[in-house]
Amino acid sequence: MDAEAQESFREFVANRSSALLKTAVLLSGGDRHAGEDLLQNALIKAAGRWHRIDEPEAYVRQVLYRQQVSRWRLKWPRRELSVAEPPETGTDPDTSGAAELRLVMRGALARLTARQRTVLVLRYFEDLPEGEVARILGCSVGTVRSATHRSLARLRALAPELAVLGPAADEQRPSRDYSPVEVRQ
């Protein structure tokens, strides 16, 4: 890699690594160390092909997704993820609800399988359409839909407190039994 490419790569890493790390940590079930490893491997692959990459962030994200998919396709997982319960501390009541929601969500995501977690991260954190998720994961749109449905059901079963901690359902979306046209009798 020449000096100009090295500088370009360093700038990219300095500017985008924190956002990419968030995605990598989510993909690895909240394990920061595994997320850092995932991102580091993706950046190593990008560095080797830097002069041929048109869209660096898209390339690195694609490598992250594919590495995570490769991890959950392994016959035997390489290690178990152990999650410690966070210590109870006195915090500001205004921010404790949001912090508790994040902790519950992180814990619930960690208890999902790698495939379930990957589908949810791609669909909801990365906000990708089903067709794009299917392309990334190498499966059909129907498979993405069913995996998303099953993953959300499992997430709800693992953490029913998410419904209690989050905003009320009525505030999130309108009821399905309303009619935009007024009915006259």
mmCIF file of C-alpha atoms in Angstrom:
data_model
loop_
_atom_site.group_PDB
_atom_site.id
_atom_site.type_symbol
_atom_site.label_atom_id
_atom_site.label_comp_id
_atom_site.label_asym_id
_atom_site.label_seq_id
_atom_site.Cartn_x
_atom_site.Cartn_y
_atom_site.Cartn_z
ATOM 1 C CA MET A 1 0.000 0.000 0.000
ATOM 2 C CA ASP A 2 1.455 3.358 -0.962
ATOM 3 C CA ALA A 3 1.630 6.363 1.371
ATOM 4 C CA GLU A 4 -1.480 8.023 -0.053
ATOM 5 C CA ALA A 5 -3.544 4.836 0.345
ATOM 6 C CA GLN A 6 -2.228 4.375 3.888
ATOM 7 C CA GLU A 7 -3.290 7.893 4.818
ATOM 8 C CA SER A 8 -6.712 7.359 3.235
ATOM 9 C CA PHE A 9 -7.137 4.094 5.157
ATOM 10 C CA ARG A 10 -6.066 5.734 8.448
ATOM 11 C CA GLU A 11 -8.574 8.548 7.938
ATOM 12 C CA PHE A 12 -11.331 6.039 7.221
ATOM 13 C CA VAL A 13 -10.527 4.040 10.363
ATOM 14 C CA ALA A 14 -10.334 7.194 12.487
ATOM 15 C CA ASN A 15 -13.647 8.550 11.178
ATOM 16 C CA ARG A 16 -15.784 5.405 10.915
ATOM 17 C CA SER A 17 -14.428 2.847 13.380
ATOM 18 C CA SER A 18 -16.735 3.832 16.259
ATOM 19 C CA ALA A 19 -19.893 3.375 14.158
ATOM 20 C CA LEU A 20 -18.564 0.134 12.704
ATOM 21 C CA LEU A 21 -17.654 -1.093 16.185
ATOM 22 C CA LYS A 22 -21.244 -0.562 17.383
ATOM 23 C CA THR A 23 -22.491 -2.784 14.582
ATOM 24 C CA ALA A 24 -19.808 -5.397 15.254
ATOM 25 C CA VAL A 25 -20.632 -5.486 18.979
ATOM 26 C CA LEU A 26 -24.326 -5.933 18.231
ATOM 27 C CA LEU A 27 -23.565 -8.685 15.731
ATOM 28 C CA SER A 28 -21.470 -10.480 18.339
ATOM 29 C CA GLY A 29 -24.222 -10.396 20.948
ATOM 30 C CA GLY A 30 -23.004 -7.475 23.013
ATOM 31 C CA ASP A 31 -19.539 -8.931 23.580
ATOM 32 C CA ARG A 32 -17.260 -5.935 23.037
ATOM 33 C CA HIS A 33 -14.114 -8.040 22.714
ATOM 34 C CA ALA A 34 -15.661 -10.303 20.081
ATOM 35 C CA GLY A 35 -16.966 -7.202 18.292
ATOM 36 C CA GLU A 36 -13.491 -5.673 18.306
ATOM 37 C CA ASP A 37 -12.070 -8.899 16.871
ATOM 38 C CA LEU A 38 -14.771 -8.980 14.204
ATOM 39 C CA LEU A 39 -14.063 -5.369 13.215
ATOM 40 C CA GLN A 40 -10.310 -5.853 13.282
ATOM 41 C CA ASN A 41 -10.556 -8.831 10.920
ATOM 42 C CA ALA A 42 -12.828 -6.847 8.593
ATOM 43 C CA LEU A 43 -10.406 -3.906 8.573
ATOM 44 C CA ILE A 44 -7.475 -6.228 7.836
ATOM 45 C CA LYS A 45 -9.331 -7.577 4.811
ATOM 46 C CA ALA A 46 -10.170 -4.047 3.693
ATOM 47 C CA ALA A 47 -6.558 -2.898 4.076
ATOM 48 C CA GLY A 48 -5.371 -5.635 1.747
ATOM 49 C CA ARG A 49 -7.766 -4.522 -0.992
ATOM 50 C CA TRP A 50 -7.913 -0.812 -0.176
ATOM 51 C CA HIS A 51 -6.849 0.445 -3.605
ATOM 52 C CA ARG A 52 -9.647 -1.602 -5.274
ATOM 53 C CA ILE A 53 -12.515 -0.624 -2.946
ATOM 54 C CA ASP A 54 -14.989 1.955 -4.265
ATOM 55 C CA GLU A 55 -17.162 2.286 -1.144
ATOM 56 C CA PRO A 56 -15.039 1.451 1.920
ATOM 57 C CA GLU A 57 -17.780 1.547 4.551
ATOM 58 C CA ALA A 58 -20.119 -0.661 2.541
ATOM 59 C CA TYR A 59 -17.251 -3.078 1.931
ATOM 60 C CA VAL A 60 -16.292 -3.277 5.617
ATOM 61 C CA ARG A 61 -19.925 -3.724 6.697
ATOM 62 C CA GLN A 62 -20.341 -6.509 4.144
ATOM 63 C CA VAL A 63 -17.236 -8.237 5.527
ATOM 64 C CA LEU A 64 -18.615 -7.865 9.078
ATOM 65 C CA TYR A 65 -21.915 -9.485 8.115
ATOM 66 C CA ARG A 66 -20.284 -12.303 6.207
ATOM 67 C CA GLN A 67 -17.805 -13.057 8.987
ATOM 68 C CA GLN A 68 -20.643 -13.199 11.491
ATOM 69 C CA VAL A 69 -22.623 -15.501 9.202
ATOM 70 C CA SER A 70 -19.539 -17.715 8.869
ATOM 71 C CA ARG A 71 -19.257 -17.852 12.652
ATOM 72 C CA TRP A 72 -22.799 -19.111 13.140
ATOM 73 C CA ARG A 73 -22.436 -21.627 10.337
ATOM 74 C CA LEU A 74 -19.560 -23.329 12.154
ATOM 75 C CA LYS A 75 -20.443 -26.818 13.318
ATOM 76 C CA TRP A 76 -19.042 -26.139 16.790
ATOM 77 C CA PRO A 77 -19.037 -22.675 18.338
ATOM 78 C CA ARG A 78 -15.563 -21.589 19.333
ATOM 79 C CA ARG A 79 -16.535 -20.423 22.796
ATOM 80 C CA GLU A 80 -19.456 -19.615 25.030
ATOM 81 C CA LEU A 81 -20.548 -16.096 25.805
ATOM 82 C CA SER A 82 -20.812 -15.415 29.514
ATOM 83 C CA VAL A 83 -22.762 -12.342 30.516
ATOM 84 C CA ALA A 84 -22.534 -10.953 34.032
ATOM 85 C CA GLU A 85 -25.453 -9.188 35.614
ATOM 86 C CA PRO A 86 -24.799 -5.452 35.898
ATOM 87 C CA PRO A 87 -24.303 -4.168 39.438
ATOM 88 C CA GLU A 88 -27.133 -2.198 40.937
ATOM 89 C CA THR A 89 -26.099 1.380 41.524
ATOM 90 C CA GLY A 90 -27.945 4.559 42.317
ATOM 91 C CA THR A 91 -28.405 6.511 39.109
ATOM 92 C CA ASP A 92 -30.305 9.544 37.997
ATOM 93 C CA PRO A 93 -33.971 8.454 37.670
ATOM 94 C CA ASP A 94 -34.339 10.389 34.403
ATOM 95 C CA THR A 95 -31.791 8.213 32.587
ATOM 96 C CA SER A 96 -32.208 4.956 34.457
ATOM 97 C CA GLY A 97 -35.146 3.840 32.309
ATOM 98 C CA ALA A 98 -33.189 4.198 29.078
ATOM 99 C CA ALA A 99 -30.126 2.562 30.588
ATOM 100 C CA GLU A 100 -32.202 -0.310 31.930
ATOM 101 C CA LEU A 101 -33.819 -0.745 28.521
ATOM 102 C CA ARG A 102 -30.373 -0.920 26.866
ATOM 103 C CA LEU A 103 -29.139 -3.476 29.411
ATOM 104 C CA VAL A 104 -32.215 -5.649 29.017
ATOM 105 C CA MET A 105 -31.964 -5.424 25.228
ATOM 106 C CA ARG A 106 -28.249 -6.260 25.242
ATOM 107 C CA GLY A 107 -28.846 -9.235 27.530
ATOM 108 C CA ALA A 108 -31.744 -10.485 25.411
ATOM 109 C CA LEU A 109 -29.714 -10.118 22.205
ATOM 110 C CA ALA A 110 -26.858 -12.051 23.800
ATOM 111 C CA ARG A 111 -29.210 -14.944 24.531
ATOM 112 C CA LEU A 112 -30.329 -15.188 20.899
ATOM 113 C CA THR A 113 -28.496 -17.411 18.474
ATOM 114 C CA ALA A 114 -25.955 -15.718 16.248
ATOM 115 C CA ARG A 115 -28.260 -16.105 13.239
ATOM 116 C CA GLN A 116 -31.243 -14.581 15.032
ATOM 117 C CA ARG A 117 -29.108 -11.707 16.294
ATOM 118 C CA THR A 118 -27.631 -11.078 12.840
ATOM 119 C CA VAL A 119 -31.061 -10.922 11.186
ATOM 120 C CA LEU A 120 -32.372 -8.473 13.801
ATOM 121 C CA VAL A 121 -29.284 -6.257 13.654
ATOM 122 C CA LEU A 122 -29.428 -6.068 9.866
ATOM 123 C CA ARG A 123 -33.173 -5.411 9.750
ATOM 124 C CA TYR A 124 -33.607 -3.026 12.666
ATOM 125 C CA PHE A 125 -30.243 -1.532 13.671
ATOM 126 C CA GLU A 126 -28.873 -1.191 10.153
ATOM 127 C CA ASP A 127 -32.426 -0.596 8.835
ATOM 128 C CA LEU A 128 -31.861 -2.691 5.724
ATOM 129 C CA PRO A 129 -34.788 -3.892 3.595
ATOM 130 C CA GLU A 130 -35.554 -7.607 3.516
ATOM 131 C CA GLY A 131 -34.178 -7.984 0.000
ATOM 132 C CA GLU A 132 -30.806 -6.523 0.995
ATOM 133 C CA VAL A 133 -30.633 -8.724 4.111
ATOM 134 C CA ALA A 134 -31.416 -11.760 1.956
ATOM 135 C CA ARG A 135 -28.641 -10.806 -0.456
ATOM 136 C CA ILE A 136 -26.124 -10.316 2.364
ATOM 137 C CA LEU A 137 -27.013 -13.578 4.090
ATOM 138 C CA GLY A 138 -27.304 -15.550 0.866
ATOM 139 C CA CYS A 139 -30.880 -16.705 1.390
ATOM 140 C CA SER A 140 -34.367 -15.922 0.112
ATOM 141 C CA VAL A 141 -36.554 -13.003 1.206
ATOM 142 C CA GLY A 142 -39.028 -15.506 2.658
ATOM 143 C CA THR A 143 -36.278 -16.971 4.814
ATOM 144 C CA VAL A 144 -35.410 -13.482 6.080
ATOM 145 C CA ARG A 145 -39.071 -12.819 6.881
ATOM 146 C CA SER A 146 -39.537 -16.073 8.771
ATOM 147 C CA ALA A 147 -36.186 -15.697 10.567
ATOM 148 C CA THR A 148 -37.103 -12.138 11.563
ATOM 149 C CA HIS A 149 -40.505 -13.268 12.824
ATOM 150 C CA ARG A 150 -39.014 -16.142 14.826
ATOM 151 C CA SER A 151 -36.190 -13.983 16.153
ATOM 152 C CA LEU A 152 -38.592 -11.287 17.371
ATOM 153 C CA ALA A 153 -40.804 -13.930 18.982
ATOM 154 C CA ARG A 154 -37.784 -15.394 20.775
ATOM 155 C CA LEU A 155 -36.623 -11.921 21.827
ATOM 156 C CA ARG A 156 -40.079 -11.206 23.276
ATOM 157 C CA ALA A 157 -40.060 -14.556 25.092
ATOM 158 C CA LEU A 158 -36.571 -13.985 26.500
ATOM 159 C CA ALA A 159 -37.260 -10.421 27.619
ATOM 160 C CA PRO A 160 -40.962 -9.752 28.187
ATOM 161 C CA GLU A 161 -39.894 -6.770 30.296
ATOM 162 C CA LEU A 162 -39.003 -4.916 27.072
ATOM 163 C CA ALA A 163 -42.704 -4.251 26.540
ATOM 164 C CA VAL A 164 -42.965 -2.793 30.052
ATOM 165 C CA LEU A 165 -39.805 -0.662 29.766
ATOM 166 C CA GLY A 166 -40.452 0.713 26.289
ATOM 167 C CA PRO A 167 -43.001 3.345 25.267
ATOM 168 C CA ALA A 168 -46.621 2.295 25.336
ATOM 169 C CA ALA A 169 -47.811 0.466 22.239
ATOM 170 C CA ASP A 170 -50.481 3.090 21.647
ATOM 171 C CA GLU A 171 -47.816 5.797 21.411
ATOM 172 C CA GLN A 172 -45.721 3.824 18.927
ATOM 173 C CA ARG A 173 -48.277 3.149 16.235
ATOM 174 C CA PRO A 174 -51.938 3.708 15.530
ATOM 175 C CA SER A 175 -54.484 1.008 16.152
ATOM 176 C CA ARG A 176 -55.211 -1.251 13.194
ATOM 177 C CA ASP A 177 -58.974 -1.046 13.548
ATOM 178 C CA TYR A 178 -59.348 2.626 12.725
ATOM 179 C CA SER A 179 -60.716 3.861 9.458
ATOM 180 C CA PRO A 180 -59.406 6.998 7.789
ATOM 181 C CA VAL A 181 -62.901 7.624 6.395
ATOM 182 C CA GLU A 182 -65.557 8.641 8.883
ATOM 183 C CA VAL A 183 -68.444 6.181 8.946
ATOM 184 C CA ARG A 184 -71.844 7.833 8.941
ATOM 185 C CA GLN A 185 -74.993 6.171 10.133
#
